[in-house]
């Protein structure tokens, strides 16, 4: 709960400082997503930040890289 509150506050501060009407630089998604939804976000994302310290075999970075390959417009 404390981490979620802190994350929401940080996103709010960043968006207030760097956002514009109709544009938010940080979008926090705190719910599970289907695979096809994650892929859609990976394709349009400018970066992917994974901060897990003890997560074992985290496939999110791999999925992000694979989603970004093979599209000249993204490279």
PDB file of C-alpha atoms in Angstrom:
ATOM      1  CA  UNK A   1       0.000   0.000   0.000  1.00  0.00           C
ATOM      2  CA  UNK A   2       2.796   2.425   0.903  1.00  0.00           C
ATOM      3  CA  UNK A   3       4.671   1.697  -2.343  1.00  0.00           C
ATOM      4  CA  UNK A   4       1.494   2.206  -4.363  1.00  0.00           C
ATOM      5  CA  UNK A   5       0.808   5.552  -2.667  1.00  0.00           C
ATOM      6  CA  UNK A   6       4.389   6.686  -3.235  1.00  0.00           C
ATOM      7  CA  UNK A   7       4.283   5.582  -6.895  1.00  0.00           C
ATOM      8  CA  UNK A   8       1.038   7.448  -7.524  1.00  0.00           C
ATOM      9  CA  UNK A   9       2.472  10.597  -5.922  1.00  0.00           C
ATOM     10  CA  UNK A  10       5.623  10.381  -8.039  1.00  0.00           C
ATOM     11  CA  UNK A  11       3.641   9.934 -11.266  1.00  0.00           C
ATOM     12  CA  UNK A  12       1.470  12.907 -10.338  1.00  0.00           C
ATOM     13  CA  UNK A  13       4.530  15.113  -9.685  1.00  0.00           C
ATOM     14  CA  UNK A  14       6.154  14.160 -12.998  1.00  0.00           C
ATOM     15  CA  UNK A  15       2.967  14.650 -14.997  1.00  0.00           C
ATOM     16  CA  UNK A  16       2.310  18.043 -13.388  1.00  0.00           C
ATOM     17  CA  UNK A  17       5.866  19.205 -14.057  1.00  0.00           C
ATOM     18  CA  UNK A  18       6.312  17.886 -17.599  1.00  0.00           C
ATOM     19  CA  UNK A  19       2.809  17.199 -18.891  1.00  0.00           C
ATOM     20  CA  UNK A  20       0.693  19.352 -21.139  1.00  0.00           C
ATOM     21  CA  UNK A  21      -3.038  19.472 -21.799  1.00  0.00           C
ATOM     22  CA  UNK A  22      -3.888  16.142 -23.409  1.00  0.00           C
ATOM     23  CA  UNK A  23      -0.421  14.679 -22.747  1.00  0.00           C
ATOM     24  CA  UNK A  24       0.903  12.793 -19.728  1.00  0.00           C
ATOM     25  CA  UNK A  25       4.544  11.695 -19.936  1.00  0.00           C
ATOM     26  CA  UNK A  26       4.017   8.892 -17.390  1.00  0.00           C
ATOM     27  CA  UNK A  27       1.093   6.495 -17.450  1.00  0.00           C
ATOM     28  CA  UNK A  28       0.942   4.124 -14.496  1.00  0.00           C
ATOM     29  CA  UNK A  29      -0.841   0.838 -15.155  1.00  0.00           C
ATOM     30  CA  UNK A  30      -1.362  -1.080 -11.935  1.00  0.00           C
ATOM     31  CA  UNK A  31      -3.546  -3.936 -13.117  1.00  0.00           C
ATOM     32  CA  UNK A  32      -2.810  -7.195 -14.923  1.00  0.00           C
ATOM     33  CA  UNK A  33      -2.880  -6.977 -18.722  1.00  0.00           C
ATOM     34  CA  UNK A  34      -3.507  -9.607 -21.358  1.00  0.00           C
ATOM     35  CA  UNK A  35      -0.504 -10.531 -23.529  1.00  0.00           C
ATOM     36  CA  UNK A  36      -1.852  -8.729 -26.607  1.00  0.00           C
ATOM     37  CA  UNK A  37      -2.428  -5.574 -24.535  1.00  0.00           C
ATOM     38  CA  UNK A  38       1.158  -5.657 -23.239  1.00  0.00           C
ATOM     39  CA  UNK A  39       2.478  -6.094 -26.782  1.00  0.00           C
ATOM     40  CA  UNK A  40       0.481  -3.068 -27.970  1.00  0.00           C
ATOM     41  CA  UNK A  41       1.961  -0.945 -25.169  1.00  0.00           C
ATOM     42  CA  UNK A  42       5.490  -2.205 -25.882  1.00  0.00           C
ATOM     43  CA  UNK A  43       5.207  -1.234 -29.551  1.00  0.00           C
ATOM     44  CA  UNK A  44       4.231   2.380 -28.810  1.00  0.00           C
ATOM     45  CA  UNK A  45       6.392   2.853 -25.686  1.00  0.00           C
ATOM     46  CA  UNK A  46       9.584   4.889 -25.889  1.00  0.00           C
ATOM     47  CA  UNK A  47      11.122   2.957 -23.006  1.00  0.00           C
ATOM     48  CA  UNK A  48      10.424   0.110 -20.621  1.00  0.00           C
ATOM     49  CA  UNK A  49      11.547   0.405 -17.009  1.00  0.00           C
ATOM     50  CA  UNK A  50      11.674  -2.750 -14.897  1.00  0.00           C
ATOM     51  CA  UNK A  51      12.833  -2.156 -11.344  1.00  0.00           C
ATOM     52  CA  UNK A  52      12.331  -5.584  -9.809  1.00  0.00           C
ATOM     53  CA  UNK A  53      15.284  -6.610  -7.651  1.00  0.00           C
ATOM     54  CA  UNK A  54      14.353 -10.185  -6.756  1.00  0.00           C
ATOM     55  CA  UNK A  55      12.008 -11.364  -9.444  1.00  0.00           C
ATOM     56  CA  UNK A  56      13.693 -14.455 -10.834  1.00  0.00           C
ATOM     57  CA  UNK A  57      13.179 -14.907 -14.563  1.00  0.00           C
ATOM     58  CA  UNK A  58      11.392 -11.689 -15.529  1.00  0.00           C
ATOM     59  CA  UNK A  59      10.302 -11.854 -19.187  1.00  0.00           C
ATOM     60  CA  UNK A  60       9.111  -8.258 -19.496  1.00  0.00           C
ATOM     61  CA  UNK A  61      12.435  -6.868 -20.850  1.00  0.00           C
ATOM     62  CA  UNK A  62      12.605  -9.725 -23.369  1.00  0.00           C
ATOM     63  CA  UNK A  63       9.005  -9.171 -24.501  1.00  0.00           C
ATOM     64  CA  UNK A  64       9.686  -5.441 -24.906  1.00  0.00           C
ATOM     65  CA  UNK A  65      12.761  -6.001 -27.090  1.00  0.00           C
ATOM     66  CA  UNK A  66      10.978  -8.589 -29.246  1.00  0.00           C
ATOM     67  CA  UNK A  67       7.961  -6.307 -29.724  1.00  0.00           C
ATOM     68  CA  UNK A  68      10.250  -3.489 -30.907  1.00  0.00           C
ATOM     69  CA  UNK A  69      12.163  -5.552 -33.490  1.00  0.00           C
ATOM     70  CA  UNK A  70      11.388  -5.653 -37.184  1.00  0.00           C
ATOM     71  CA  UNK A  71       9.691  -2.272 -37.520  1.00  0.00           C
ATOM     72  CA  UNK A  72      11.829   0.372 -39.266  1.00  0.00           C
ATOM     73  CA  UNK A  73       9.681   3.187 -37.863  1.00  0.00           C
ATOM     74  CA  UNK A  74      10.610   2.200 -34.302  1.00  0.00           C
ATOM     75  CA  UNK A  75      14.372   1.932 -34.790  1.00  0.00           C
TER      76      UNK A  75
END
